[in-house]
PDB file of C-alpha atoms in Angstrom:
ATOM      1  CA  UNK A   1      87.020  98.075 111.867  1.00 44.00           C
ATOM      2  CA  UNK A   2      83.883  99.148 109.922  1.00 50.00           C
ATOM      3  CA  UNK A   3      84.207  97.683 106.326  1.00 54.00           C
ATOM      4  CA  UNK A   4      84.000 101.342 105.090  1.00 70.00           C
ATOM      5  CA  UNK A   5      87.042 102.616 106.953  1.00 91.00           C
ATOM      6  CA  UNK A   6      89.725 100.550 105.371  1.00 94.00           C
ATOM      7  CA  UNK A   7      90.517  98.943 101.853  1.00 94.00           C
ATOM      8  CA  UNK A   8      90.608  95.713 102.143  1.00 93.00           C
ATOM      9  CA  UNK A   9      92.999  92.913 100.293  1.00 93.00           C
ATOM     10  CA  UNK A  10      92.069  89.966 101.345  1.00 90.00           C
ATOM     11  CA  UNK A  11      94.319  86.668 102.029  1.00 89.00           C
ATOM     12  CA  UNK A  12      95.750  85.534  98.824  1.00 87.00           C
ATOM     13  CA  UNK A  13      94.485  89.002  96.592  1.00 88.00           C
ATOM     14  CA  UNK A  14      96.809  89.213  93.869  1.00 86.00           C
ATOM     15  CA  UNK A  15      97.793  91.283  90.358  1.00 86.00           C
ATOM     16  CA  UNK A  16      97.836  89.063  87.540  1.00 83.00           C
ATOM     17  CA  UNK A  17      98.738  90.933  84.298  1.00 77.00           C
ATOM     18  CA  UNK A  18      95.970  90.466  81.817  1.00 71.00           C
ATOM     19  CA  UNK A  19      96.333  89.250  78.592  1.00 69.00           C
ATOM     20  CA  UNK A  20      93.512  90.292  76.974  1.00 67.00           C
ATOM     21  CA  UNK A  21      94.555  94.141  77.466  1.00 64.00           C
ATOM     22  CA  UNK A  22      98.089  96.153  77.631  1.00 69.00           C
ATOM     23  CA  UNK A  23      98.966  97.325  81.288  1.00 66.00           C
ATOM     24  CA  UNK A  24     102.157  99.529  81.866  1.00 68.00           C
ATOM     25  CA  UNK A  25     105.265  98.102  82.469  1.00 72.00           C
ATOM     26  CA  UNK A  26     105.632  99.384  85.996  1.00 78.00           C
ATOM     27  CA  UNK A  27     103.077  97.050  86.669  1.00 85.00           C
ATOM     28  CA  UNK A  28     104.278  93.342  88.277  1.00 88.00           C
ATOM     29  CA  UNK A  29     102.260  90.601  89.114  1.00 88.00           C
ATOM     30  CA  UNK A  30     102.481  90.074  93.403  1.00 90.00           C
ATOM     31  CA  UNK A  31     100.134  87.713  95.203  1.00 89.00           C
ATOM     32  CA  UNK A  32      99.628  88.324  99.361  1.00 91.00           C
ATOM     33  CA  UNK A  33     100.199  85.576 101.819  1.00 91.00           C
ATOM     34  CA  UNK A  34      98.209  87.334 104.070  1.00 90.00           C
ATOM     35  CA  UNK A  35      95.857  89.842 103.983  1.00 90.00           C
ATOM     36  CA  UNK A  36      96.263  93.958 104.530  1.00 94.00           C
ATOM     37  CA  UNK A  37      93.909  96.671 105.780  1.00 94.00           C
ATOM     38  CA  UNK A  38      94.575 100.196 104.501  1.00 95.00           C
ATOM     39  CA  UNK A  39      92.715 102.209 107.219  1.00 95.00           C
ATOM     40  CA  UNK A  40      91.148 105.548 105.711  1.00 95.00           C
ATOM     41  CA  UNK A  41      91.621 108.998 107.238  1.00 95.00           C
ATOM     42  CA  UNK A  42      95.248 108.702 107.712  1.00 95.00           C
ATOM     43  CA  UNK A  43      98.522 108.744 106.177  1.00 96.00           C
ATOM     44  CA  UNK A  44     100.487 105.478 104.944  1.00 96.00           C
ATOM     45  CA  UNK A  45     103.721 104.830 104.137  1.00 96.00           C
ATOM     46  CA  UNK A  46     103.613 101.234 102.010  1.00 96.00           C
ATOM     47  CA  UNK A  47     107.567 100.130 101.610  1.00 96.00           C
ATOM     48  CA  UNK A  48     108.455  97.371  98.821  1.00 95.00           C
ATOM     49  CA  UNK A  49     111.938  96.125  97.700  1.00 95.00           C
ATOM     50  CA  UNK A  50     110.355  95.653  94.307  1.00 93.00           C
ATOM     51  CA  UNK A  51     109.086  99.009  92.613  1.00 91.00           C
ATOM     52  CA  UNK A  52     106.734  97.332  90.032  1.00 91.00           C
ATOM     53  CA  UNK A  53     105.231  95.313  93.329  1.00 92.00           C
ATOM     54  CA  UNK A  54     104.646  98.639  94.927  1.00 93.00           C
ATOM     55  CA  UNK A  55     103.099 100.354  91.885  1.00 92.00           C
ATOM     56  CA  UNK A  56     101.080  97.463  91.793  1.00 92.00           C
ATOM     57  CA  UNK A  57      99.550  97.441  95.167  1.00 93.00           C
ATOM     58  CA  UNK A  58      98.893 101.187  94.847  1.00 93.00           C
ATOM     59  CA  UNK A  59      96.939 101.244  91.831  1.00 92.00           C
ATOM     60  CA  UNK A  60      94.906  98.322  93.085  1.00 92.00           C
ATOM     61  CA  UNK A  61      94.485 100.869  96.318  1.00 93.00           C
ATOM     62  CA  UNK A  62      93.778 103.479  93.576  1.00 92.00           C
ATOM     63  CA  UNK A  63      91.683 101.497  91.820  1.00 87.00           C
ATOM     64  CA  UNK A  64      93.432 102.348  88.731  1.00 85.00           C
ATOM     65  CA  UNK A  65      94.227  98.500  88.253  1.00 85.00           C
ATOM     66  CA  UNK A  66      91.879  95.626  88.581  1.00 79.00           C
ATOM     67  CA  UNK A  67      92.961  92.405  90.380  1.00 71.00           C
ATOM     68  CA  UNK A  68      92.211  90.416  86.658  1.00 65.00           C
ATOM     69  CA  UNK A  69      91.762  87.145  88.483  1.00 66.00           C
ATOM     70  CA  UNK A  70      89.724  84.739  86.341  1.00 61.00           C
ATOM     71  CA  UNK A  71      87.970  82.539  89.205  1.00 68.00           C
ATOM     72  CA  UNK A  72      84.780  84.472  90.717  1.00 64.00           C
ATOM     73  CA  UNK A  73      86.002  83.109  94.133  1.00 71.00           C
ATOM     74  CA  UNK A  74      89.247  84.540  93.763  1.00 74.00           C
ATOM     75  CA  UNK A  75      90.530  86.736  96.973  1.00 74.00           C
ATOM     76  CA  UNK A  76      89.507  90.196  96.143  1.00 84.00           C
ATOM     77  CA  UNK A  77      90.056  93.958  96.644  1.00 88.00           C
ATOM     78  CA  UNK A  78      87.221  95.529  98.653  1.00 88.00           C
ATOM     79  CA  UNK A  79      86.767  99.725  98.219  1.00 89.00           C
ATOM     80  CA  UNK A  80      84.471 101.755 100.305  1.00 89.00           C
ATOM     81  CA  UNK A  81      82.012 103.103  97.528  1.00 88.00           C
ATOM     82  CA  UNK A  82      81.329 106.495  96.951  1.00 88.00           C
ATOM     83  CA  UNK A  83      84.876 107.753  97.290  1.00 92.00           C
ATOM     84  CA  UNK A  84      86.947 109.491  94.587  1.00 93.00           C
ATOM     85  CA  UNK A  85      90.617 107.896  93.937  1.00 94.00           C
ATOM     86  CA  UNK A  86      93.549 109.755  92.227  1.00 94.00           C
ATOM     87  CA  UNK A  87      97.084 107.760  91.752  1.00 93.00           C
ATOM     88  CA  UNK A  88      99.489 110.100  90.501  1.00 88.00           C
ATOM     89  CA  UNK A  89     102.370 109.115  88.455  1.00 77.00           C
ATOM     90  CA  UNK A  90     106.455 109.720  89.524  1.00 72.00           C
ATOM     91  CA  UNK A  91     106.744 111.576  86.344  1.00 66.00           C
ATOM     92  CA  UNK A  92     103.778 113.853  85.066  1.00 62.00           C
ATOM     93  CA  UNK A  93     102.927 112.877  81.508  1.00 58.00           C
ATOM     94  CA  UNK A  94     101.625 115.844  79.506  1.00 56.00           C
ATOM     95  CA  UNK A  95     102.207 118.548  81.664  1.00 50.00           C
ATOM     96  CA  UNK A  96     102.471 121.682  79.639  1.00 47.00           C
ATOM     97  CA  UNK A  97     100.353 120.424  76.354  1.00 55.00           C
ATOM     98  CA  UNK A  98      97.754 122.248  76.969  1.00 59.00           C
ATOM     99  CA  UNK A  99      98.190 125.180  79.546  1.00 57.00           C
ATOM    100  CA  UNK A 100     101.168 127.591  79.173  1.00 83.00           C
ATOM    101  CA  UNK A 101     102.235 128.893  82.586  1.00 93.00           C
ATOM    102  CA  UNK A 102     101.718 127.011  86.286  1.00 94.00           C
ATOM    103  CA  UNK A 103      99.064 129.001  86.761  1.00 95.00           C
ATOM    104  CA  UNK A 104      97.049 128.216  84.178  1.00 93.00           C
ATOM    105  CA  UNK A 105      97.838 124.125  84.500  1.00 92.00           C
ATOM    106  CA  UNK A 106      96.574 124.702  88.078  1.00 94.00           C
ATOM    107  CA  UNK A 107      93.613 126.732  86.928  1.00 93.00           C
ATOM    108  CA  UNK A 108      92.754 123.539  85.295  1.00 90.00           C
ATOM    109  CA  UNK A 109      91.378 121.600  88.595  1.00 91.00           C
ATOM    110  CA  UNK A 110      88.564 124.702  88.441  1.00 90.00           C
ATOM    111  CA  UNK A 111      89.854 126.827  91.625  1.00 92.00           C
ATOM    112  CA  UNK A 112      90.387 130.518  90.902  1.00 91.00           C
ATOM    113  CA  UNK A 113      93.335 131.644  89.776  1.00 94.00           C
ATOM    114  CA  UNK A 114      94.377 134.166  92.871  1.00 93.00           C
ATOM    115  CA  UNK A 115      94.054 130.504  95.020  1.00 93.00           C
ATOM    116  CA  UNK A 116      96.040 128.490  92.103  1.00 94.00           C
ATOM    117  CA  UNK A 117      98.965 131.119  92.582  1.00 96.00           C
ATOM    118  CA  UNK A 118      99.066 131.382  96.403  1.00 95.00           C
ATOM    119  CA  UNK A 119      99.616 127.772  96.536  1.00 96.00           C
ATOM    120  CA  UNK A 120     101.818 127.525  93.480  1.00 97.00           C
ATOM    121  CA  UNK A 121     104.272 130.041  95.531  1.00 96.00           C
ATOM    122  CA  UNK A 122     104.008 128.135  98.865  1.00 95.00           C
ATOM    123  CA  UNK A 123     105.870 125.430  97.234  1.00 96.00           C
ATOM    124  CA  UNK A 124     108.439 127.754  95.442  1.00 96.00           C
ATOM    125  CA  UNK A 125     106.785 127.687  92.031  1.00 96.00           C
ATOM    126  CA  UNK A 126     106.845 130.804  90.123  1.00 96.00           C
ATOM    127  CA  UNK A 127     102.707 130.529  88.965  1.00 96.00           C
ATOM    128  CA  UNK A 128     104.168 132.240  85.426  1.00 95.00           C
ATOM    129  CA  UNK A 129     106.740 130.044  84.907  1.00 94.00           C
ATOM    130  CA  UNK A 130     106.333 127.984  81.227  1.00 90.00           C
ATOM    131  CA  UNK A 131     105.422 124.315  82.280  1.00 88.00           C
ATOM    132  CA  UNK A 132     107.029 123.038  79.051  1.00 84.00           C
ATOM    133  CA  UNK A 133     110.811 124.483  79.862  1.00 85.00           C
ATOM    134  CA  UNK A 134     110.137 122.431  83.637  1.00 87.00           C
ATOM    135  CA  UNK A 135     112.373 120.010  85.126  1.00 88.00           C
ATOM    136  CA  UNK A 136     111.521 117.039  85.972  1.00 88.00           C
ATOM    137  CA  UNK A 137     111.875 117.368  89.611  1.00 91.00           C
ATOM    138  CA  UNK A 138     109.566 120.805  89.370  1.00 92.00           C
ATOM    139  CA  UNK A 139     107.201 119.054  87.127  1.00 90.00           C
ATOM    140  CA  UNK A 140     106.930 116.079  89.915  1.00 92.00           C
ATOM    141  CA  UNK A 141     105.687 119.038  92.285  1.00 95.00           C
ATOM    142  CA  UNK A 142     103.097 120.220  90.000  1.00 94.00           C
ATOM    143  CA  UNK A 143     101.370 116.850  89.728  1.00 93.00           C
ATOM    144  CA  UNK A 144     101.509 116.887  93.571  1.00 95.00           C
ATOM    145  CA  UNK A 145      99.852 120.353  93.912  1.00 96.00           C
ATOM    146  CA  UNK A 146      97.833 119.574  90.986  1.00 94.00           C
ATOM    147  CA  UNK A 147      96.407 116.405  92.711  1.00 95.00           C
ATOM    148  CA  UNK A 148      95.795 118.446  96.140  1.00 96.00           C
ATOM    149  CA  UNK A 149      93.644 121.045  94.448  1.00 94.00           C
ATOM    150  CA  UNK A 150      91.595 118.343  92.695  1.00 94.00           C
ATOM    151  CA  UNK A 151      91.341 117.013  96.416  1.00 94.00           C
ATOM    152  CA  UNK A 152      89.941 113.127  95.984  1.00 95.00           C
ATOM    153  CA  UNK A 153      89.170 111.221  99.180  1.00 95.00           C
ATOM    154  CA  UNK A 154      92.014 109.091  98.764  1.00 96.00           C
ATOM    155  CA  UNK A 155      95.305 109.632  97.050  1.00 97.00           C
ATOM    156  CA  UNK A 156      97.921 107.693  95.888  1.00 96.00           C
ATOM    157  CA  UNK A 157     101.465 108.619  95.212  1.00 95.00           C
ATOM    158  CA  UNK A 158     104.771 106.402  94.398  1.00 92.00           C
ATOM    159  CA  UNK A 159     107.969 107.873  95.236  1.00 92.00           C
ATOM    160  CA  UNK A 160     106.762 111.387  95.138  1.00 91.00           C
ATOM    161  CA  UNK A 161     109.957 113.532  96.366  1.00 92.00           C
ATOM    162  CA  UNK A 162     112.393 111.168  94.371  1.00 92.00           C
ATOM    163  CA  UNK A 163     113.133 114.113  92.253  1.00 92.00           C
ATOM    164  CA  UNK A 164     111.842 116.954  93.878  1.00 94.00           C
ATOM    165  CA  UNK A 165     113.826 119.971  94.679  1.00 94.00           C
ATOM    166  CA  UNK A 166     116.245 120.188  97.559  1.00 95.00           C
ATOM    167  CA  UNK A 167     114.616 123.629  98.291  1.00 96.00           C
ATOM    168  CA  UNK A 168     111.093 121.978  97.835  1.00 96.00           C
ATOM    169  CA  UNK A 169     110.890 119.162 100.024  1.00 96.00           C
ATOM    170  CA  UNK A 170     110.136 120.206 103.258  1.00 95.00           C
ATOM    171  CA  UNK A 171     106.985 122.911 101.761  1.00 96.00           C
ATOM    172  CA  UNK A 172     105.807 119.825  99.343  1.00 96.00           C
ATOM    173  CA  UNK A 173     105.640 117.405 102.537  1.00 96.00           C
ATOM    174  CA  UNK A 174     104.441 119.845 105.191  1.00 95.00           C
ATOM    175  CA  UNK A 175     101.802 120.378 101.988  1.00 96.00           C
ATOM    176  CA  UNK A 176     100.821 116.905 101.683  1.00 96.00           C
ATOM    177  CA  UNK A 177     100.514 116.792 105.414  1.00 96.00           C
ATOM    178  CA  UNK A 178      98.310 119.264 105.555  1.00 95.00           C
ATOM    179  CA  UNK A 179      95.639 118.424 103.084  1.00 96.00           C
ATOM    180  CA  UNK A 180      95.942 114.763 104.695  1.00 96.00           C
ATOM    181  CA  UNK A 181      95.292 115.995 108.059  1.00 94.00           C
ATOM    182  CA  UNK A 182      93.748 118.844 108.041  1.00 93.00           C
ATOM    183  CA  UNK A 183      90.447 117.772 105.461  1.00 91.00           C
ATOM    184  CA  UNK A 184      91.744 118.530 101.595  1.00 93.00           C
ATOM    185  CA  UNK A 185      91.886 121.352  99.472  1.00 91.00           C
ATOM    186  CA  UNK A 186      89.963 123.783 102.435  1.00 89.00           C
ATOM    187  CA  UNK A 187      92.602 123.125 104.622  1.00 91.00           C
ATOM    188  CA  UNK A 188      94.841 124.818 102.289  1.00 92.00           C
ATOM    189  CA  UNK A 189      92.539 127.116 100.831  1.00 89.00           C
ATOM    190  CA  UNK A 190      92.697 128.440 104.805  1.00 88.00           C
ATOM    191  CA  UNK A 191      96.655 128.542 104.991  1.00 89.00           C
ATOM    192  CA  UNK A 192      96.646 130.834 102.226  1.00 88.00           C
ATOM    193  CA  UNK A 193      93.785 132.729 103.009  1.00 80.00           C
ATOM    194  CA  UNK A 194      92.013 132.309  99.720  1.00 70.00           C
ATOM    195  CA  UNK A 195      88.312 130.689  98.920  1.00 68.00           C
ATOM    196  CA  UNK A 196      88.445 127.602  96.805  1.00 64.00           C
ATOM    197  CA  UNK A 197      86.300 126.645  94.402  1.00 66.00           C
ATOM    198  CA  UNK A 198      83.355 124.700  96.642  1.00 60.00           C
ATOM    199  CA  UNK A 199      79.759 123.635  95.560  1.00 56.00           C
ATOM    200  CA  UNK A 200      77.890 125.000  98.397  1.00 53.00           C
ATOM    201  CA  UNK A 201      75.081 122.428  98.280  1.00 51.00           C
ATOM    202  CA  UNK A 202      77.594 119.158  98.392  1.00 61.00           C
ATOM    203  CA  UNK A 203      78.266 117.725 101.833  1.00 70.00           C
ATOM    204  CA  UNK A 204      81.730 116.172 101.637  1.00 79.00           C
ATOM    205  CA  UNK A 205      83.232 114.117 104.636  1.00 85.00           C
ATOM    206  CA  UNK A 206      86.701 116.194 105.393  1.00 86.00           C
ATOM    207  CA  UNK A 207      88.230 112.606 106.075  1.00 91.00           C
ATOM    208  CA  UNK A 208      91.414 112.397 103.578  1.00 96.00           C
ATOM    209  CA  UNK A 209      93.808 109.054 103.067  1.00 96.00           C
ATOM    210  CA  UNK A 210      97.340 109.499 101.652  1.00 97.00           C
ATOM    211  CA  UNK A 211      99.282 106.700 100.053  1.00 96.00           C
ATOM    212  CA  UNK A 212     102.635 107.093  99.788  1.00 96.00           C
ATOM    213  CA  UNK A 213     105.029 104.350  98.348  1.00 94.00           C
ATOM    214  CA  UNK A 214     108.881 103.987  98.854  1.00 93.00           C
ATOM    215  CA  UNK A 215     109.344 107.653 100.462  1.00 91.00           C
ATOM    216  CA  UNK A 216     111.588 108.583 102.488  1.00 89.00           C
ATOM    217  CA  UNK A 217     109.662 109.624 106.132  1.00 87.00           C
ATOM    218  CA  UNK A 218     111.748 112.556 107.334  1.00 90.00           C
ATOM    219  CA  UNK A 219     110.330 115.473 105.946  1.00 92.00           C
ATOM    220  CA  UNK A 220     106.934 114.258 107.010  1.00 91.00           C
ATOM    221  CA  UNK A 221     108.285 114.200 110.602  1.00 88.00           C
ATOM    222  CA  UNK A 222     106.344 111.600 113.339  1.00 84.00           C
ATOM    223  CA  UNK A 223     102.502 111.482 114.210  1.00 87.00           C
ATOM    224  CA  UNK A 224     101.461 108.783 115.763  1.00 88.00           C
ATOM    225  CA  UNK A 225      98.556 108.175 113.617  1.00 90.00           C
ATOM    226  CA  UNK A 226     100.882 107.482 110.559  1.00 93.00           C
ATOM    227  CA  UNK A 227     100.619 103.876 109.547  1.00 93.00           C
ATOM    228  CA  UNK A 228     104.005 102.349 108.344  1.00 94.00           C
ATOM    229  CA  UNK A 229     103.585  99.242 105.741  1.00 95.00           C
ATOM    230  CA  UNK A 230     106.026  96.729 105.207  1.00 95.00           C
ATOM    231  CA  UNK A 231     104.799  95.068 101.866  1.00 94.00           C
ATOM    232  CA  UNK A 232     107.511  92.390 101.673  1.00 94.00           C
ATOM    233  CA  UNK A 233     106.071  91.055 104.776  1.00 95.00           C
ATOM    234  CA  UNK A 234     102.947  89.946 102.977  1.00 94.00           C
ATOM    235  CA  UNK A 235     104.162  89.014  99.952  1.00 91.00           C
ATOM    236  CA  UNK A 236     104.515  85.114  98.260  1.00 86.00           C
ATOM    237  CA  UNK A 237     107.988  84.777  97.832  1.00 79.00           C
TER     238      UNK A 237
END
């Protein structure tokens, strides 16, 4: 494959926690065996016994972390430039600080408000509700809708229906499968016959990748283009 269609960890590429600056606790140190290719444009489900292994791996995907190896030969990380990353945590930090009502929090990615709301109720969220009386599990959807309508080129979530709503599941996934698939926030914008919020002048590939850690497959149901990771495999033990 092309170098710009996959990440790439080569043999060996490892976390090491720095000490020269604080990294969050979900974070654990891992070193690959043997090497993985993430392929771009589709969706991946990455499986780990260890959570803070999997967090790990995804945030190097995400390139939230760096690999913080000291030795300039040192196996590496390779990302396709010129493509916009978003790793969403479990739990939304901050959510309702700032903006007063899902709408508004939505209204915050820069898409008009009738196109926040239409979305918002696809999922079951009430676009007045108060995001600072939320649940947790309902405050786990926003981040996911959230992260749609900001609509990077690759996304990265870690157990992203672990608290979600019974009732929510199936529209979050179906969702998530259809800005993967069907070329980001337009695709969307489309299902809910509303006009996002576009620069006209920008030509953007409609290629999407979705990163999904330690989540449970059935409400996704079965394409065949869905690539199923088994980190453990490729792990030093």
């Amino acid at each position: 494959s092309m170098a710009g269609d996959v990440i790439k960890f080569q043999d060996g590429a490892a976390f090491v926690r720095p000490s020269h600056c604080k990294v969050g606790t979900q974070f654990a140190e891992f070193r690959l065996v043997s090497g993985v290719d993430v392929p771009l444009g589709r969706m991946i489900f990455v499986h780990a016994q260890r959570e803070g292994i999997l967090s790990s791996f995804v945030g190097l995907a995400a390139k939230v972390l760096d690999p913080y190896l000291p030795e300039a030969d040192s196996p590496r990380v390779i990302l396709p430039q010129g493509l916009r990353f978003l790793m969403v945590p479990t739990i939304m930090i901050g959510v309702g600080l700032m903006a007063n009502t899902v709408s508004e929090e939505l209204q915050l990615t820069g898409h008009p408000k009738e196109f926040c709301e239409a979305v918002a109720k696809l999922v079951g969220m009430d676009p007045g509700d108060s995001t600072a009386l939320m649940s947790r599990g309902t405050s786990q959807v926003l981040g996911i809708v959230k992260a749609l309508l900001v609509d990077p080129d690759v996304l990265c979530l870690v157990r992203p229906l672990s608290m979600v709503p019974k009732d929510m599941i199936d529209p979050v996934a179906v969702l998530l499968r259809l800005w993967q698939a069907g070329g980001g926030a337009p695709a969307i914008a489309d299902l809910v016959e509303q006009t996002p919020e576009v620069p006209k002048t920008v030509y953007r590939s409609t290629r999407r990748t979705l990163i999904l850690g330690n989540v449970d497959h059935r409400p996704f149901g079965n394409c065949s283009l869905d690539v199923l990771l088994d980190l453990d495999k490729h792990l030093v033990q």
